[in-house]
PDB file of C-alpha atoms in Angstrom:
ATOM      1  CA  UNK A  26     124.341 157.484  58.303  1.00 41.00           C
ATOM      2  CA  UNK A  27     121.390 159.669  57.279  1.00 43.00           C
ATOM      3  CA  UNK A  28     120.089 156.839  55.103  1.00 45.00           C
ATOM      4  CA  UNK A  29     119.394 154.799  58.218  1.00 48.00           C
ATOM      5  CA  UNK A  30     115.978 156.430  58.307  1.00 51.00           C
ATOM      6  CA  UNK A  31     115.105 154.372  55.239  1.00 53.00           C
ATOM      7  CA  UNK A  32     115.990 151.085  56.881  1.00 66.00           C
ATOM      8  CA  UNK A  33     113.315 148.705  58.080  1.00 80.00           C
ATOM      9  CA  UNK A  34     112.676 147.866  61.709  1.00 86.00           C
ATOM     10  CA  UNK A  35     114.327 144.481  61.170  1.00 86.00           C
ATOM     11  CA  UNK A  36     117.471 146.288  59.991  1.00 87.00           C
ATOM     12  CA  UNK A  37     117.420 148.620  62.992  1.00 92.00           C
ATOM     13  CA  UNK A  38     116.697 146.080  65.717  1.00 93.00           C
ATOM     14  CA  UNK A  39     120.364 145.133  66.332  1.00 94.00           C
ATOM     15  CA  UNK A  40     121.237 148.812  66.744  1.00 95.00           C
ATOM     16  CA  UNK A  41     118.528 149.388  69.338  1.00 95.00           C
ATOM     17  CA  UNK A  42     119.383 146.191  71.209  1.00 95.00           C
ATOM     18  CA  UNK A  43     123.064 147.103  71.326  1.00 96.00           C
ATOM     19  CA  UNK A  44     122.288 150.610  72.590  1.00 97.00           C
ATOM     20  CA  UNK A  45     119.925 149.225  75.224  1.00 96.00           C
ATOM     21  CA  UNK A  46     122.498 146.688  76.403  1.00 96.00           C
ATOM     22  CA  UNK A  47     125.195 149.352  76.748  1.00 96.00           C
ATOM     23  CA  UNK A  48     122.877 151.951  78.261  1.00 97.00           C
ATOM     24  CA  UNK A  49     123.601 153.060  81.818  1.00 98.00           C
ATOM     25  CA  UNK A  50     121.813 155.775  83.769  1.00 98.00           C
ATOM     26  CA  UNK A  51     124.147 158.593  84.724  1.00 98.00           C
ATOM     27  CA  UNK A  52     124.659 158.586  88.516  1.00 98.00           C
ATOM     28  CA  UNK A  53     123.532 162.211  88.844  1.00 97.00           C
ATOM     29  CA  UNK A  54     120.269 161.346  87.036  1.00 98.00           C
ATOM     30  CA  UNK A  55     119.373 158.194  88.947  1.00 97.00           C
ATOM     31  CA  UNK A  56     117.428 159.866  91.742  1.00 98.00           C
ATOM     32  CA  UNK A  57     115.355 161.933  89.301  1.00 97.00           C
ATOM     33  CA  UNK A  58     114.676 158.828  87.237  1.00 98.00           C
ATOM     34  CA  UNK A  59     113.519 156.887  90.291  1.00 97.00           C
ATOM     35  CA  UNK A  60     111.223 159.735  91.353  1.00 98.00           C
ATOM     36  CA  UNK A  61     109.528 159.794  87.939  1.00 98.00           C
ATOM     37  CA  UNK A  62     109.143 156.028  87.949  1.00 97.00           C
ATOM     38  CA  UNK A  63     107.523 156.199  91.404  1.00 97.00           C
ATOM     39  CA  UNK A  64     104.912 158.605  90.019  1.00 97.00           C
ATOM     40  CA  UNK A  65     104.342 156.357  86.998  1.00 97.00           C
ATOM     41  CA  UNK A  66     103.870 153.340  89.241  1.00 96.00           C
ATOM     42  CA  UNK A  67     101.370 155.219  91.393  1.00 97.00           C
ATOM     43  CA  UNK A  68      99.252 155.826  88.282  1.00 97.00           C
ATOM     44  CA  UNK A  69      99.681 152.357  86.832  1.00 96.00           C
ATOM     45  CA  UNK A  70      95.955 151.473  87.259  1.00 97.00           C
ATOM     46  CA  UNK A  71      94.979 154.410  85.054  1.00 97.00           C
ATOM     47  CA  UNK A  72      97.425 153.423  82.338  1.00 97.00           C
ATOM     48  CA  UNK A  73      96.297 149.812  82.536  1.00 96.00           C
ATOM     49  CA  UNK A  74      92.658 150.877  82.186  1.00 96.00           C
ATOM     50  CA  UNK A  75      93.575 152.635  78.944  1.00 95.00           C
ATOM     51  CA  UNK A  76      95.167 149.434  77.649  1.00 91.00           C
ATOM     52  CA  UNK A  77      91.754 147.786  77.793  1.00 91.00           C
ATOM     53  CA  UNK A  78      90.653 150.192  75.050  1.00 93.00           C
ATOM     54  CA  UNK A  79      93.757 150.150  72.875  1.00 93.00           C
ATOM     55  CA  UNK A  80      96.343 147.403  72.494  1.00 89.00           C
ATOM     56  CA  UNK A  81      99.428 149.285  73.688  1.00 95.00           C
ATOM     57  CA  UNK A  82     101.542 148.332  76.741  1.00 95.00           C
ATOM     58  CA  UNK A  83     100.758 150.450  79.798  1.00 96.00           C
ATOM     59  CA  UNK A  84     104.383 151.375  80.479  1.00 96.00           C
ATOM     60  CA  UNK A  85     104.851 152.436  76.830  1.00 97.00           C
ATOM     61  CA  UNK A  86     101.991 154.915  77.294  1.00 97.00           C
ATOM     62  CA  UNK A  87     103.388 155.999  80.657  1.00 98.00           C
ATOM     63  CA  UNK A  88     106.834 156.957  79.379  1.00 98.00           C
ATOM     64  CA  UNK A  89     105.296 158.920  76.503  1.00 98.00           C
ATOM     65  CA  UNK A  90     103.065 160.651  79.049  1.00 98.00           C
ATOM     66  CA  UNK A  91     106.142 161.727  80.961  1.00 98.00           C
ATOM     67  CA  UNK A  92     108.009 162.931  77.892  1.00 98.00           C
ATOM     68  CA  UNK A  93     105.091 164.884  76.446  1.00 97.00           C
ATOM     69  CA  UNK A  94     103.191 166.002  79.558  1.00 97.00           C
ATOM     70  CA  UNK A  95     105.453 165.506  82.603  1.00 98.00           C
ATOM     71  CA  UNK A  96     102.781 163.019  83.784  1.00 98.00           C
ATOM     72  CA  UNK A  97     100.121 165.745  83.904  1.00 98.00           C
ATOM     73  CA  UNK A  98      96.687 164.245  83.206  1.00 97.00           C
ATOM     74  CA  UNK A  99      95.286 167.623  82.156  1.00 96.00           C
ATOM     75  CA  UNK A 100      97.348 167.663  78.952  1.00 96.00           C
ATOM     76  CA  UNK A 101      97.100 166.040  75.522  1.00 96.00           C
ATOM     77  CA  UNK A 102      99.341 163.013  75.062  1.00 97.00           C
ATOM     78  CA  UNK A 103     100.050 164.240  71.515  1.00 96.00           C
ATOM     79  CA  UNK A 104     102.241 167.140  72.573  1.00 95.00           C
ATOM     80  CA  UNK A 105     101.458 168.435  76.070  1.00 95.00           C
ATOM     81  CA  UNK A 106      98.883 171.047  75.066  1.00 95.00           C
ATOM     82  CA  UNK A 107      96.000 171.715  77.448  1.00 93.00           C
ATOM     83  CA  UNK A 108      93.013 169.374  77.306  1.00 92.00           C
ATOM     84  CA  UNK A 109      90.699 172.395  77.537  1.00 88.00           C
ATOM     85  CA  UNK A 110      90.684 172.573  73.744  1.00 88.00           C
ATOM     86  CA  UNK A 111      92.033 170.721  70.731  1.00 89.00           C
ATOM     87  CA  UNK A 112      95.783 170.733  70.246  1.00 91.00           C
ATOM     88  CA  UNK A 113      97.444 173.903  69.007  1.00 91.00           C
ATOM     89  CA  UNK A 114     100.966 172.656  68.443  1.00 91.00           C
ATOM     90  CA  UNK A 115     101.911 169.854  66.041  1.00 91.00           C
ATOM     91  CA  UNK A 116      99.861 167.791  65.534  1.00 93.00           C
ATOM     92  CA  UNK A 117      97.299 170.584  65.642  1.00 92.00           C
ATOM     93  CA  UNK A 118      93.527 170.304  65.821  1.00 90.00           C
ATOM     94  CA  UNK A 119      93.457 166.948  67.622  1.00 91.00           C
ATOM     95  CA  UNK A 120      91.316 165.152  68.472  1.00 89.00           C
ATOM     96  CA  UNK A 121      89.116 165.944  65.494  1.00 84.00           C
ATOM     97  CA  UNK A 122      85.750 167.470  66.353  1.00 71.00           C
ATOM     98  CA  UNK A 123      83.060 164.936  67.118  1.00 66.00           C
ATOM     99  CA  UNK A 124      80.295 165.474  64.519  1.00 56.00           C
ATOM    100  CA  UNK A 125      77.634 164.647  67.119  1.00 55.00           C
ATOM    101  CA  UNK A 126      78.938 166.027  70.401  1.00 57.00           C
ATOM    102  CA  UNK A 127      81.169 168.771  69.056  1.00 55.00           C
ATOM    103  CA  UNK A 128      84.142 168.121  71.331  1.00 55.00           C
ATOM    104  CA  UNK A 129      85.057 171.773  71.126  1.00 59.00           C
ATOM    105  CA  UNK A 130      86.203 171.956  74.736  1.00 60.00           C
ATOM    106  CA  UNK A 131      86.962 169.622  77.577  1.00 68.00           C
ATOM    107  CA  UNK A 132      88.487 166.297  76.652  1.00 78.00           C
ATOM    108  CA  UNK A 133      89.264 163.489  79.016  1.00 90.00           C
ATOM    109  CA  UNK A 134      92.868 162.399  79.111  1.00 95.00           C
ATOM    110  CA  UNK A 135      91.798 158.947  77.932  1.00 94.00           C
ATOM    111  CA  UNK A 136      89.964 160.290  74.858  1.00 91.00           C
ATOM    112  CA  UNK A 137      92.973 162.308  73.844  1.00 93.00           C
ATOM    113  CA  UNK A 138      95.471 159.535  74.574  1.00 96.00           C
ATOM    114  CA  UNK A 139      93.597 157.051  72.399  1.00 95.00           C
ATOM    115  CA  UNK A 140      93.549 159.588  69.577  1.00 94.00           C
ATOM    116  CA  UNK A 141      97.275 160.312  69.950  1.00 96.00           C
ATOM    117  CA  UNK A 142      98.186 156.639  69.868  1.00 97.00           C
ATOM    118  CA  UNK A 143      95.815 155.853  67.030  1.00 96.00           C
ATOM    119  CA  UNK A 144      97.017 158.553  64.639  1.00 95.00           C
ATOM    120  CA  UNK A 145     100.502 157.086  65.093  1.00 95.00           C
ATOM    121  CA  UNK A 146      98.941 153.692  64.218  1.00 96.00           C
ATOM    122  CA  UNK A 147     100.238 152.198  67.442  1.00 96.00           C
ATOM    123  CA  UNK A 148      96.960 150.332  67.772  1.00 94.00           C
ATOM    124  CA  UNK A 149      98.075 148.272  64.755  1.00 94.00           C
ATOM    125  CA  UNK A 150     101.523 147.352  66.053  1.00 95.00           C
ATOM    126  CA  UNK A 151     102.167 143.615  66.423  1.00 93.00           C
ATOM    127  CA  UNK A 152     105.830 143.624  67.395  1.00 94.00           C
ATOM    128  CA  UNK A 153     106.289 144.864  70.963  1.00 94.00           C
ATOM    129  CA  UNK A 154     109.802 143.545  71.466  1.00 93.00           C
ATOM    130  CA  UNK A 155     112.131 145.957  73.226  1.00 94.00           C
ATOM    131  CA  UNK A 156     113.962 147.144  70.084  1.00 95.00           C
ATOM    132  CA  UNK A 157     110.621 147.614  68.318  1.00 95.00           C
ATOM    133  CA  UNK A 158     109.316 149.694  71.208  1.00 96.00           C
ATOM    134  CA  UNK A 159     112.373 151.938  71.125  1.00 96.00           C
ATOM    135  CA  UNK A 160     111.833 152.479  67.396  1.00 95.00           C
ATOM    136  CA  UNK A 161     108.168 153.324  67.914  1.00 96.00           C
ATOM    137  CA  UNK A 162     109.064 155.752  70.697  1.00 97.00           C
ATOM    138  CA  UNK A 163     111.668 157.464  68.533  1.00 96.00           C
ATOM    139  CA  UNK A 164     109.128 157.815  65.728  1.00 94.00           C
ATOM    140  CA  UNK A 165     106.540 159.201  68.148  1.00 95.00           C
ATOM    141  CA  UNK A 166     108.815 162.152  68.856  1.00 93.00           C
ATOM    142  CA  UNK A 167     110.162 162.431  65.312  1.00 90.00           C
ATOM    143  CA  UNK A 168     113.147 161.123  63.417  1.00 91.00           C
ATOM    144  CA  UNK A 169     114.937 164.420  62.855  1.00 90.00           C
ATOM    145  CA  UNK A 170     117.974 163.319  64.848  1.00 94.00           C
ATOM    146  CA  UNK A 171     118.398 160.122  62.886  1.00 92.00           C
ATOM    147  CA  UNK A 172     117.759 161.877  59.584  1.00 91.00           C
ATOM    148  CA  UNK A 173     119.649 165.157  59.984  1.00 93.00           C
ATOM    149  CA  UNK A 174     121.970 164.736  62.988  1.00 95.00           C
ATOM    150  CA  UNK A 175     122.886 161.047  63.175  1.00 93.00           C
ATOM    151  CA  UNK A 176     125.954 161.934  65.214  1.00 95.00           C
ATOM    152  CA  UNK A 177     123.594 162.559  68.159  1.00 97.00           C
ATOM    153  CA  UNK A 178     121.330 159.834  69.509  1.00 97.00           C
ATOM    154  CA  UNK A 179     117.902 161.269  70.189  1.00 97.00           C
ATOM    155  CA  UNK A 180     117.610 162.558  73.776  1.00 98.00           C
ATOM    156  CA  UNK A 181     113.948 161.501  73.730  1.00 97.00           C
ATOM    157  CA  UNK A 182     115.310 157.997  74.178  1.00 98.00           C
ATOM    158  CA  UNK A 183     118.754 158.419  75.673  1.00 98.00           C
ATOM    159  CA  UNK A 184     118.948 161.630  77.722  1.00 98.00           C
ATOM    160  CA  UNK A 185     120.139 160.910  81.240  1.00 98.00           C
ATOM    161  CA  UNK A 186     122.253 157.981  80.082  1.00 98.00           C
ATOM    162  CA  UNK A 187     125.771 157.404  78.813  1.00 98.00           C
ATOM    163  CA  UNK A 188     124.389 157.286  75.258  1.00 98.00           C
ATOM    164  CA  UNK A 189     123.697 161.035  75.177  1.00 98.00           C
ATOM    165  CA  UNK A 190     125.858 164.092  75.889  1.00 97.00           C
ATOM    166  CA  UNK A 191     124.597 167.156  74.040  1.00 97.00           C
ATOM    167  CA  UNK A 192     122.840 168.443  70.952  1.00 97.00           C
ATOM    168  CA  UNK A 193     119.091 168.934  70.630  1.00 95.00           C
ATOM    169  CA  UNK A 194     116.295 170.652  68.797  1.00 93.00           C
ATOM    170  CA  UNK A 195     115.423 173.670  70.936  1.00 91.00           C
ATOM    171  CA  UNK A 196     112.352 174.415  68.803  1.00 85.00           C
ATOM    172  CA  UNK A 197     110.690 172.904  65.747  1.00 80.00           C
ATOM    173  CA  UNK A 198     113.404 172.722  63.105  1.00 83.00           C
ATOM    174  CA  UNK A 199     115.903 174.716  65.220  1.00 91.00           C
ATOM    175  CA  UNK A 200     119.064 172.764  66.053  1.00 94.00           C
ATOM    176  CA  UNK A 201     121.599 173.654  68.756  1.00 96.00           C
ATOM    177  CA  UNK A 202     124.680 171.430  68.849  1.00 96.00           C
ATOM    178  CA  UNK A 203     125.594 172.578  72.362  1.00 97.00           C
ATOM    179  CA  UNK A 204     122.188 172.460  74.020  1.00 97.00           C
ATOM    180  CA  UNK A 205     121.664 169.653  76.528  1.00 97.00           C
ATOM    181  CA  UNK A 206     118.303 168.025  77.142  1.00 97.00           C
ATOM    182  CA  UNK A 207     117.173 168.376  80.757  1.00 96.00           C
ATOM    183  CA  UNK A 208     114.622 165.568  80.437  1.00 96.00           C
ATOM    184  CA  UNK A 209     115.130 162.024  81.584  1.00 98.00           C
ATOM    185  CA  UNK A 210     114.885 159.947  78.423  1.00 98.00           C
ATOM    186  CA  UNK A 211     112.660 156.949  77.807  1.00 98.00           C
ATOM    187  CA  UNK A 212     115.461 154.374  78.060  1.00 98.00           C
ATOM    188  CA  UNK A 213     116.451 155.482  81.564  1.00 98.00           C
ATOM    189  CA  UNK A 214     112.824 155.351  82.675  1.00 98.00           C
ATOM    190  CA  UNK A 215     112.327 151.895  81.214  1.00 97.00           C
ATOM    191  CA  UNK A 216     115.556 150.586  82.769  1.00 96.00           C
ATOM    192  CA  UNK A 217     114.200 151.413  86.234  1.00 96.00           C
ATOM    193  CA  UNK A 218     110.525 150.786  85.541  1.00 94.00           C
ATOM    194  CA  UNK A 219     110.910 147.312  84.083  1.00 91.00           C
ATOM    195  CA  UNK A 220     113.107 146.266  86.995  1.00 89.00           C
ATOM    196  CA  UNK A 221     111.004 147.764  89.784  1.00 87.00           C
ATOM    197  CA  UNK A 222     107.717 146.570  88.303  1.00 82.00           C
ATOM    198  CA  UNK A 223     109.288 143.123  87.763  1.00 80.00           C
ATOM    199  CA  UNK A 224     108.118 143.028  84.167  1.00 79.00           C
ATOM    200  CA  UNK A 225     109.189 140.607  81.481  1.00 73.00           C
ATOM    201  CA  UNK A 226     108.792 142.828  78.466  1.00 73.00           C
ATOM    202  CA  UNK A 227     108.103 139.968  76.078  1.00 58.00           C
ATOM    203  CA  UNK A 228     105.523 138.011  78.056  1.00 38.00           C
ATOM    204  CA  UNK A 229     103.830 141.042  79.605  1.00 42.00           C
ATOM    205  CA  UNK A 230     103.267 142.678  76.249  1.00 41.00           C
ATOM    206  CA  UNK A 231     101.940 139.432  74.869  1.00 41.00           C
ATOM    207  CA  UNK A 232      99.350 139.486  77.621  1.00 41.00           C
ATOM    208  CA  UNK A 233      98.533 143.148  77.005  1.00 42.00           C
ATOM    209  CA  UNK A 234      99.631 144.180  80.466  1.00 39.00           C
TER     210      UNK A 234
END
């Protein structure tokens, strides 16, 4: 199982599609999921404006924003650190200092978000199919679950659904098999968001919307 990390996206696509097809939001998490999606939808114009500067679907950015920052626009998309200075936590020191303007303090959310997405090379992604997006989202958070605890599907994707029960990293490199993620995972958010926004994930991505 641990060797799955070495597989290509093409090898992993059936796994992600199967998990997505079987994924159901837990009844006790549905209301929380809908509330988050309502906040995402309210800020859709801001996410869409960012898409004009970097070729990444707006809802892909939005779900990362929730996972990393709880939709707070005063935090770095990289990891939720304050925008008042460069990131402290991993990845630290981002965005890099601007050699002309300094950028020592006070970033806009958009400046930071573009940096976060670019260092992950998401600006170069061509395949925005649903399974490919799930893979990119898992990589954004880190592949420690897949690599070291393949018995647990990453809660970054699956928390709040029938595909996740317990087990999580409670700190960098610190594993707790009995800890339960309190976050609503990306898959649950996308299940509601794609339906309520009436999005066709294939055609909408193709049109950069």
